[in-house]
PDB file of C-alpha atoms in Angstrom:
ATOM      1  CA  UNK Y   1      86.652  49.497 178.543  1.00  0.00           C
ATOM      2  CA  UNK Y   2      85.252  49.057 181.920  1.00  0.00           C
ATOM      3  CA  UNK Y   3      85.954  52.356 183.097  1.00  0.00           C
ATOM      4  CA  UNK Y   4      87.485  53.176 186.668  1.00  0.00           C
ATOM      5  CA  UNK Y   5      86.563  50.396 189.061  1.00  0.00           C
ATOM      6  CA  UNK Y   6      86.210  51.150 192.723  1.00  0.00           C
ATOM      7  CA  UNK Y   7      85.573  48.792 195.709  1.00  0.00           C
ATOM      8  CA  UNK Y   8      83.801  48.599 198.074  1.00  0.00           C
ATOM      9  CA  UNK Y   9      80.836  50.514 196.958  1.00  0.00           C
ATOM     10  CA  UNK Y  10      79.594  51.109 200.327  1.00  0.00           C
ATOM     11  CA  UNK Y  11      81.488  50.971 203.609  1.00  0.00           C
ATOM     12  CA  UNK Y  12      80.141  51.097 207.118  1.00  0.00           C
ATOM     13  CA  UNK Y  13      82.635  51.079 210.048  1.00  0.00           C
ATOM     14  CA  UNK Y  14      82.874  51.705 213.548  1.00  0.00           C
ATOM     15  CA  UNK Y  15      85.131  54.700 214.757  1.00  0.00           C
ATOM     16  CA  UNK Y  16      88.620  53.672 215.310  1.00  0.00           C
ATOM     17  CA  UNK Y  17      88.653  50.845 212.546  1.00  0.00           C
ATOM     18  CA  UNK Y  18      90.893  50.667 209.754  1.00  0.00           C
ATOM     19  CA  UNK Y  19      89.257  51.208 206.216  1.00  0.00           C
ATOM     20  CA  UNK Y  20      90.855  50.476 203.141  1.00  0.00           C
ATOM     21  CA  UNK Y  21      89.364  51.794 199.678  1.00  0.00           C
ATOM     22  CA  UNK Y  22      90.502  50.253 196.420  1.00  0.00           C
ATOM     23  CA  UNK Y  23      90.684  51.612 192.778  1.00  0.00           C
ATOM     24  CA  UNK Y  24      91.616  49.855 189.370  1.00  0.00           C
ATOM     25  CA  UNK Y  25      92.177  52.929 186.884  1.00  0.00           C
ATOM     26  CA  UNK Y  26      91.403  52.640 183.247  1.00  0.00           C
ATOM     27  CA  UNK Y  27      93.924  50.663 181.555  1.00  0.00           C
ATOM     28  CA  UNK Y  28      96.706  52.857 179.924  1.00  0.00           C
ATOM     29  CA  UNK Y  29      96.238  55.865 182.149  1.00  0.00           C
ATOM     30  CA  UNK Y  30      98.978  57.424 183.542  1.00  0.00           C
ATOM     31  CA  UNK Y  31      97.460  59.682 186.176  1.00  0.00           C
ATOM     32  CA  UNK Y  32      95.388  58.374 189.183  1.00  0.00           C
ATOM     33  CA  UNK Y  33      93.679  60.677 191.511  1.00  0.00           C
ATOM     34  CA  UNK Y  34      91.821  60.172 194.854  1.00  0.00           C
ATOM     35  CA  UNK Y  35      88.979  62.644 195.777  1.00  0.00           C
ATOM     36  CA  UNK Y  36      86.540  63.072 198.664  1.00  0.00           C
ATOM     37  CA  UNK Y  37      83.258  64.654 198.277  1.00  0.00           C
ATOM     38  CA  UNK Y  38      80.979  66.018 200.936  1.00  0.00           C
ATOM     39  CA  UNK Y  39      78.194  68.525 201.123  1.00  0.00           C
ATOM     40  CA  UNK Y  40      80.228  70.919 203.212  1.00  0.00           C
ATOM     41  CA  UNK Y  41      83.469  70.888 201.385  1.00  0.00           C
ATOM     42  CA  UNK Y  42      82.424  69.911 197.849  1.00  0.00           C
ATOM     43  CA  UNK Y  43      85.000  67.726 195.785  1.00  0.00           C
ATOM     44  CA  UNK Y  44      88.433  67.717 197.447  1.00  0.00           C
ATOM     45  CA  UNK Y  45      91.683  66.421 195.871  1.00  0.00           C
ATOM     46  CA  UNK Y  46      93.314  64.257 198.245  1.00  0.00           C
ATOM     47  CA  UNK Y  47      96.300  62.942 196.512  1.00  0.00           C
ATOM     48  CA  UNK Y  48      97.437  62.083 192.904  1.00  0.00           C
ATOM     49  CA  UNK Y  49      99.984  59.961 191.196  1.00  0.00           C
ATOM     50  CA  UNK Y  50     101.700  59.851 188.022  1.00  0.00           C
ATOM     51  CA  UNK Y  51     103.174  56.593 186.624  1.00  0.00           C
ATOM     52  CA  UNK Y  52     102.631  55.085 190.182  1.00  0.00           C
ATOM     53  CA  UNK Y  53     104.407  57.886 191.980  1.00  0.00           C
ATOM     54  CA  UNK Y  54     102.904  60.219 194.312  1.00  0.00           C
ATOM     55  CA  UNK Y  55     102.918  63.726 192.866  1.00  0.00           C
ATOM     56  CA  UNK Y  56     100.916  65.880 195.236  1.00  0.00           C
ATOM     57  CA  UNK Y  57      99.513  64.755 198.567  1.00  0.00           C
ATOM     58  CA  UNK Y  58      98.852  68.161 199.976  1.00  0.00           C
ATOM     59  CA  UNK Y  59      95.065  67.394 200.177  1.00  0.00           C
ATOM     60  CA  UNK Y  60      95.602  64.478 202.450  1.00  0.00           C
ATOM     61  CA  UNK Y  61      93.802  65.746 205.780  1.00  0.00           C
ATOM     62  CA  UNK Y  62      96.119  64.159 208.416  1.00  0.00           C
ATOM     63  CA  UNK Y  63      98.500  61.343 209.031  1.00  0.00           C
ATOM     64  CA  UNK Y  64      95.575  58.894 209.272  1.00  0.00           C
ATOM     65  CA  UNK Y  65      95.121  59.032 205.538  1.00  0.00           C
ATOM     66  CA  UNK Y  66      97.471  57.163 203.320  1.00  0.00           C
ATOM     67  CA  UNK Y  67      97.651  56.032 199.710  1.00  0.00           C
ATOM     68  CA  UNK Y  68      99.734  53.660 197.629  1.00  0.00           C
ATOM     69  CA  UNK Y  69      99.996  52.688 194.056  1.00  0.00           C
ATOM     70  CA  UNK Y  70     101.976  49.423 193.909  1.00  0.00           C
ATOM     71  CA  UNK Y  71     101.434  49.069 190.004  1.00  0.00           C
ATOM     72  CA  UNK Y  72      99.728  50.707 187.121  1.00  0.00           C
ATOM     73  CA  UNK Y  73      96.502  48.906 187.703  1.00  0.00           C
ATOM     74  CA  UNK Y  74      95.900  49.283 191.408  1.00  0.00           C
ATOM     75  CA  UNK Y  75      95.646  51.782 194.151  1.00  0.00           C
ATOM     76  CA  UNK Y  76      94.512  51.861 197.658  1.00  0.00           C
ATOM     77  CA  UNK Y  77      93.419  54.701 200.018  1.00  0.00           C
ATOM     78  CA  UNK Y  78      93.681  53.766 203.858  1.00  0.00           C
ATOM     79  CA  UNK Y  79      92.433  55.329 206.737  1.00  0.00           C
ATOM     80  CA  UNK Y  80      93.550  54.320 210.270  1.00  0.00           C
ATOM     81  CA  UNK Y  81      91.963  55.035 212.619  1.00  0.00           C
ATOM     82  CA  UNK Y  82      88.697  56.047 210.946  1.00  0.00           C
ATOM     83  CA  UNK Y  83      86.628  58.959 212.695  1.00  0.00           C
ATOM     84  CA  UNK Y  84      83.088  59.953 211.859  1.00  0.00           C
ATOM     85  CA  UNK Y  85      84.212  63.149 210.108  1.00  0.00           C
ATOM     86  CA  UNK Y  86      85.592  60.847 207.464  1.00  0.00           C
ATOM     87  CA  UNK Y  87      82.257  59.993 206.440  1.00  0.00           C
ATOM     88  CA  UNK Y  88      82.144  60.932 202.688  1.00  0.00           C
ATOM     89  CA  UNK Y  89      81.970  59.688 199.325  1.00  0.00           C
ATOM     90  CA  UNK Y  90      85.620  58.848 198.050  1.00  0.00           C
ATOM     91  CA  UNK Y  91      86.201  58.999 194.344  1.00  0.00           C
ATOM     92  CA  UNK Y  92      89.162  57.617 192.277  1.00  0.00           C
ATOM     93  CA  UNK Y  93      89.591  58.954 188.696  1.00  0.00           C
ATOM     94  CA  UNK Y  94      92.289  58.574 186.032  1.00  0.00           C
ATOM     95  CA  UNK Y  95      93.700  60.266 182.905  1.00  0.00           C
ATOM     96  CA  UNK Y  96      96.058  59.944 180.118  1.00  0.00           C
ATOM     97  CA  UNK Y  97      99.521  61.660 179.833  1.00  0.00           C
ATOM     98  CA  UNK Y  98      99.669  64.588 177.706  1.00  0.00           C
ATOM     99  CA  UNK Y  99      99.125  68.355 178.180  1.00  0.00           C
ATOM    100  CA  UNK Y 100      95.596  68.610 177.677  1.00  0.00           C
ATOM    101  CA  UNK Y 101      94.701  64.745 178.198  1.00  0.00           C
ATOM    102  CA  UNK Y 102      95.868  64.641 181.755  1.00  0.00           C
ATOM    103  CA  UNK Y 103      93.157  67.146 182.680  1.00  0.00           C
ATOM    104  CA  UNK Y 104      90.412  65.060 181.128  1.00  0.00           C
ATOM    105  CA  UNK Y 105      89.778  62.823 184.156  1.00  0.00           C
ATOM    106  CA  UNK Y 106      87.495  59.745 184.200  1.00  0.00           C
ATOM    107  CA  UNK Y 107      85.742  59.209 187.616  1.00  0.00           C
ATOM    108  CA  UNK Y 108      84.773  55.812 189.175  1.00  0.00           C
ATOM    109  CA  UNK Y 109      81.407  55.385 190.708  1.00  0.00           C
ATOM    110  CA  UNK Y 110      82.770  56.187 194.141  1.00  0.00           C
ATOM    111  CA  UNK Y 111      82.750  54.438 197.623  1.00  0.00           C
ATOM    112  CA  UNK Y 112      80.293  55.776 200.209  1.00  0.00           C
ATOM    113  CA  UNK Y 113      82.098  55.419 203.618  1.00  0.00           C
ATOM    114  CA  UNK Y 114      80.134  55.901 206.878  1.00  0.00           C
ATOM    115  CA  UNK Y 115      81.863  55.789 210.124  1.00  0.00           C
ATOM    116  CA  UNK Y 116      79.725  55.488 213.095  1.00  0.00           C
TER     117      UNK Y 116
ATOM    118  CA  UNK D   1      96.498  77.569 195.356  1.00  0.00           C
ATOM    119  CA  UNK D   2      93.708  77.843 192.721  1.00  0.00           C
ATOM    120  CA  UNK D   3      90.349  78.783 193.660  1.00  0.00           C
ATOM    121  CA  UNK D   4      87.235  78.346 191.561  1.00  0.00           C
ATOM    122  CA  UNK D   5      84.034  80.232 192.402  1.00  0.00           C
ATOM    123  CA  UNK D   6      81.165  78.894 190.894  1.00  0.00           C
ATOM    124  CA  UNK D   7      77.388  80.431 190.635  1.00  0.00           C
ATOM    125  CA  UNK D   8      74.687  80.032 191.190  1.00  0.00           C
ATOM    126  CA  UNK D   9      74.596  77.269 193.809  1.00  0.00           C
ATOM    127  CA  UNK D  10      71.150  75.830 192.752  1.00  0.00           C
ATOM    128  CA  UNK D  11      69.060  76.845 189.712  1.00  0.00           C
ATOM    129  CA  UNK D  12      65.430  75.791 188.642  1.00  0.00           C
ATOM    130  CA  UNK D  13      64.582  76.169 185.033  1.00  0.00           C
ATOM    131  CA  UNK D  14      61.437  75.171 183.024  1.00  0.00           C
ATOM    132  CA  UNK D  15      61.680  72.512 180.173  1.00  0.00           C
ATOM    133  CA  UNK D  16      62.907  74.254 177.136  1.00  0.00           C
ATOM    134  CA  UNK D  17      64.670  77.070 178.856  1.00  0.00           C
ATOM    135  CA  UNK D  18      68.177  78.016 178.943  1.00  0.00           C
ATOM    136  CA  UNK D  19      70.477  77.210 181.854  1.00  0.00           C
ATOM    137  CA  UNK D  20      73.592  79.287 182.542  1.00  0.00           C
ATOM    138  CA  UNK D  21      76.262  78.346 185.384  1.00  0.00           C
ATOM    139  CA  UNK D  22      79.286  80.843 185.703  1.00  0.00           C
ATOM    140  CA  UNK D  23      82.797  80.100 186.886  1.00  0.00           C
ATOM    141  CA  UNK D  24      85.711  82.513 188.092  1.00  0.00           C
ATOM    142  CA  UNK D  25      89.171  81.313 188.523  1.00  0.00           C
ATOM    143  CA  UNK D  26      92.499  82.973 189.542  1.00  0.00           C
ATOM    144  CA  UNK D  27      95.506  82.614 187.498  1.00  0.00           C
ATOM    145  CA  UNK D  28      96.071  79.461 185.627  1.00  0.00           C
ATOM    146  CA  UNK D  29      99.071  77.898 183.875  1.00  0.00           C
ATOM    147  CA  UNK D  30      97.059  76.356 181.140  1.00  0.00           C
ATOM    148  CA  UNK D  31      93.685  77.256 179.576  1.00  0.00           C
ATOM    149  CA  UNK D  32      91.858  74.229 179.780  1.00  0.00           C
ATOM    150  CA  UNK D  33      88.368  74.317 181.499  1.00  0.00           C
ATOM    151  CA  UNK D  34      86.103  71.348 181.778  1.00  0.00           C
ATOM    152  CA  UNK D  35      82.721  70.700 183.115  1.00  0.00           C
ATOM    153  CA  UNK D  36      81.375  67.695 184.691  1.00  0.00           C
ATOM    154  CA  UNK D  37      77.891  66.348 185.165  1.00  0.00           C
ATOM    155  CA  UNK D  38      76.984  64.246 188.266  1.00  0.00           C
ATOM    156  CA  UNK D  39      73.781  62.345 188.685  1.00  0.00           C
ATOM    157  CA  UNK D  40      72.937  61.289 192.277  1.00  0.00           C
ATOM    158  CA  UNK D  41      74.795  58.266 193.288  1.00  0.00           C
ATOM    159  CA  UNK D  42      77.282  58.395 190.286  1.00  0.00           C
ATOM    160  CA  UNK D  43      80.577  59.820 189.814  1.00  0.00           C
ATOM    161  CA  UNK D  44      81.280  62.995 187.920  1.00  0.00           C
ATOM    162  CA  UNK D  45      81.506  62.622 184.286  1.00  0.00           C
ATOM    163  CA  UNK D  46      83.130  64.748 181.786  1.00  0.00           C
ATOM    164  CA  UNK D  47      80.384  66.757 179.935  1.00  0.00           C
ATOM    165  CA  UNK D  48      82.427  69.352 177.870  1.00  0.00           C
ATOM    166  CA  UNK D  49      85.690  71.030 177.806  1.00  0.00           C
ATOM    167  CA  UNK D  50      87.304  74.110 176.326  1.00  0.00           C
ATOM    168  CA  UNK D  51      90.802  74.082 175.331  1.00  0.00           C
ATOM    169  CA  UNK D  52      93.550  76.704 174.649  1.00  0.00           C
ATOM    170  CA  UNK D  53      93.079  79.393 172.254  1.00  0.00           C
ATOM    171  CA  UNK D  54      89.444  78.780 171.891  1.00  0.00           C
ATOM    172  CA  UNK D  55      86.814  81.154 173.280  1.00  0.00           C
ATOM    173  CA  UNK D  56      83.537  78.995 172.734  1.00  0.00           C
ATOM    174  CA  UNK D  57      83.012  75.306 172.524  1.00  0.00           C
ATOM    175  CA  UNK D  58      79.537  73.962 171.450  1.00  0.00           C
ATOM    176  CA  UNK D  59      78.547  70.330 171.538  1.00  0.00           C
ATOM    177  CA  UNK D  60      74.817  69.815 170.931  1.00  0.00           C
ATOM    178  CA  UNK D  61      72.823  71.862 173.354  1.00  0.00           C
ATOM    179  CA  UNK D  62      75.804  72.440 175.694  1.00  0.00           C
ATOM    180  CA  UNK D  63      77.989  75.627 175.010  1.00  0.00           C
ATOM    181  CA  UNK D  64      81.187  76.670 177.127  1.00  0.00           C
ATOM    182  CA  UNK D  65      82.035  80.365 176.712  1.00  0.00           C
ATOM    183  CA  UNK D  66      85.379  81.615 177.900  1.00  0.00           C
ATOM    184  CA  UNK D  67      86.579  84.834 178.820  1.00  0.00           C
ATOM    185  CA  UNK D  68      90.296  85.095 179.500  1.00  0.00           C
ATOM    186  CA  UNK D  69      90.572  88.803 180.340  1.00  0.00           C
ATOM    187  CA  UNK D  70      87.767  88.531 182.897  1.00  0.00           C
ATOM    188  CA  UNK D  71      89.019  84.936 183.967  1.00  0.00           C
ATOM    189  CA  UNK D  72      85.536  83.605 183.627  1.00  0.00           C
ATOM    190  CA  UNK D  73      83.798  80.765 181.940  1.00  0.00           C
ATOM    191  CA  UNK D  74      80.180  79.792 181.841  1.00  0.00           C
ATOM    192  CA  UNK D  75      78.091  76.584 180.537  1.00  0.00           C
ATOM    193  CA  UNK D  76      74.895  76.976 178.727  1.00  0.00           C
ATOM    194  CA  UNK D  77      72.397  74.512 178.182  1.00  0.00           C
ATOM    195  CA  UNK D  78      69.921  75.262 175.559  1.00  0.00           C
ATOM    196  CA  UNK D  79      66.446  73.698 175.366  1.00  0.00           C
ATOM    197  CA  UNK D  80      66.836  72.279 178.903  1.00  0.00           C
ATOM    198  CA  UNK D  81      65.413  68.987 179.476  1.00  0.00           C
ATOM    199  CA  UNK D  82      64.468  67.149 182.715  1.00  0.00           C
ATOM    200  CA  UNK D  83      67.060  64.479 181.840  1.00  0.00           C
ATOM    201  CA  UNK D  84      69.492  67.394 182.389  1.00  0.00           C
ATOM    202  CA  UNK D  85      68.680  67.708 186.100  1.00  0.00           C
ATOM    203  CA  UNK D  86      71.859  66.903 187.889  1.00  0.00           C
ATOM    204  CA  UNK D  87      74.849  68.609 189.809  1.00  0.00           C
ATOM    205  CA  UNK D  88      77.232  70.593 187.375  1.00  0.00           C
ATOM    206  CA  UNK D  89      81.044  71.317 188.359  1.00  0.00           C
ATOM    207  CA  UNK D  90      83.445  73.585 186.544  1.00  0.00           C
ATOM    208  CA  UNK D  91      87.132  73.184 187.108  1.00  0.00           C
ATOM    209  CA  UNK D  92      90.546  74.695 186.393  1.00  0.00           C
ATOM    210  CA  UNK D  93      94.053  73.849 186.424  1.00  0.00           C
ATOM    211  CA  UNK D  94      96.454  75.125 188.985  1.00  0.00           C
ATOM    212  CA  UNK D  95      97.731  78.856 189.166  1.00  0.00           C
ATOM    213  CA  UNK D  96     100.453  80.048 186.865  1.00  0.00           C
ATOM    214  CA  UNK D  97     103.588  78.976 187.923  1.00  0.00           C
ATOM    215  CA  UNK D  98     102.474  75.435 188.881  1.00  0.00           C
ATOM    216  CA  UNK D  99     103.421  72.613 186.748  1.00  0.00           C
ATOM    217  CA  UNK D 100     101.079  70.005 188.009  1.00  0.00           C
ATOM    218  CA  UNK D 101      99.714  68.516 184.702  1.00  0.00           C
ATOM    219  CA  UNK D 102      96.360  66.782 185.439  1.00  0.00           C
ATOM    220  CA  UNK D 103      95.606  68.379 188.618  1.00  0.00           C
ATOM    221  CA  UNK D 104      92.256  70.184 188.770  1.00  0.00           C
ATOM    222  CA  UNK D 105      90.467  72.518 191.393  1.00  0.00           C
ATOM    223  CA  UNK D 106      86.628  71.960 191.147  1.00  0.00           C
ATOM    224  CA  UNK D 107      84.084  74.501 191.928  1.00  0.00           C
ATOM    225  CA  UNK D 108      81.306  73.995 194.569  1.00  0.00           C
ATOM    226  CA  UNK D 109      78.800  72.808 192.066  1.00  0.00           C
ATOM    227  CA  UNK D 110      75.562  73.888 190.841  1.00  0.00           C
ATOM    228  CA  UNK D 111      72.497  71.635 191.314  1.00  0.00           C
ATOM    229  CA  UNK D 112      70.215  72.193 188.253  1.00  0.00           C
ATOM    230  CA  UNK D 113      66.730  71.048 188.317  1.00  0.00           C
ATOM    231  CA  UNK D 114      64.690  71.182 185.239  1.00  0.00           C
ATOM    232  CA  UNK D 115      60.754  70.961 185.582  1.00  0.00           C
ATOM    233  CA  UNK D 116      58.790  69.284 182.800  1.00  0.00           C
TER     234      UNK D 116
END
């Protein structure tokens, strides 16, 4: 299996621009998670999906952030408009269904976002 | 809201020594506690996890110890090697009363450096 795939790996954009991050979870996985990692705040859960349905978006910082999962093999995280404070590494992770298995998350390589 | 407190923030160990990282959590609905290992420029990778009704889990040089009454768990790395140099994260499921399968709260991370 190729693991969790994220694109792009690096994104540099100017403040005010729209940014779209993409994720392909591991085939057969039921849960998909979006995280943000910064030195100051560590690894933060932004939103997660179960069977393509958003379950908890309480970590989404504000309305500028939105996430979708149109099918089991694809998800997007969009920031519009982007701000310099959004600069971070964004990770996507996925896991299987099951009481224990749902917690065994497999992370992608991340997208390093820089907003100037 | 689950909180996970991890210590120390950084750790320097000589090759062959023992590395110990500790985590404390609040209430949790499910006793599953994973540790993740992250190398620079990579996503976190599941290293080892302890499941319900188990007080210790050992995989090679890595051991998790779990103290339910104290609400603490720790990672021990025996015979530490320079290749173990990475950032380690502990994580815990939501507080008791939550029903969010799959959701994890991560500790702030420990930067481990093993000197040759």
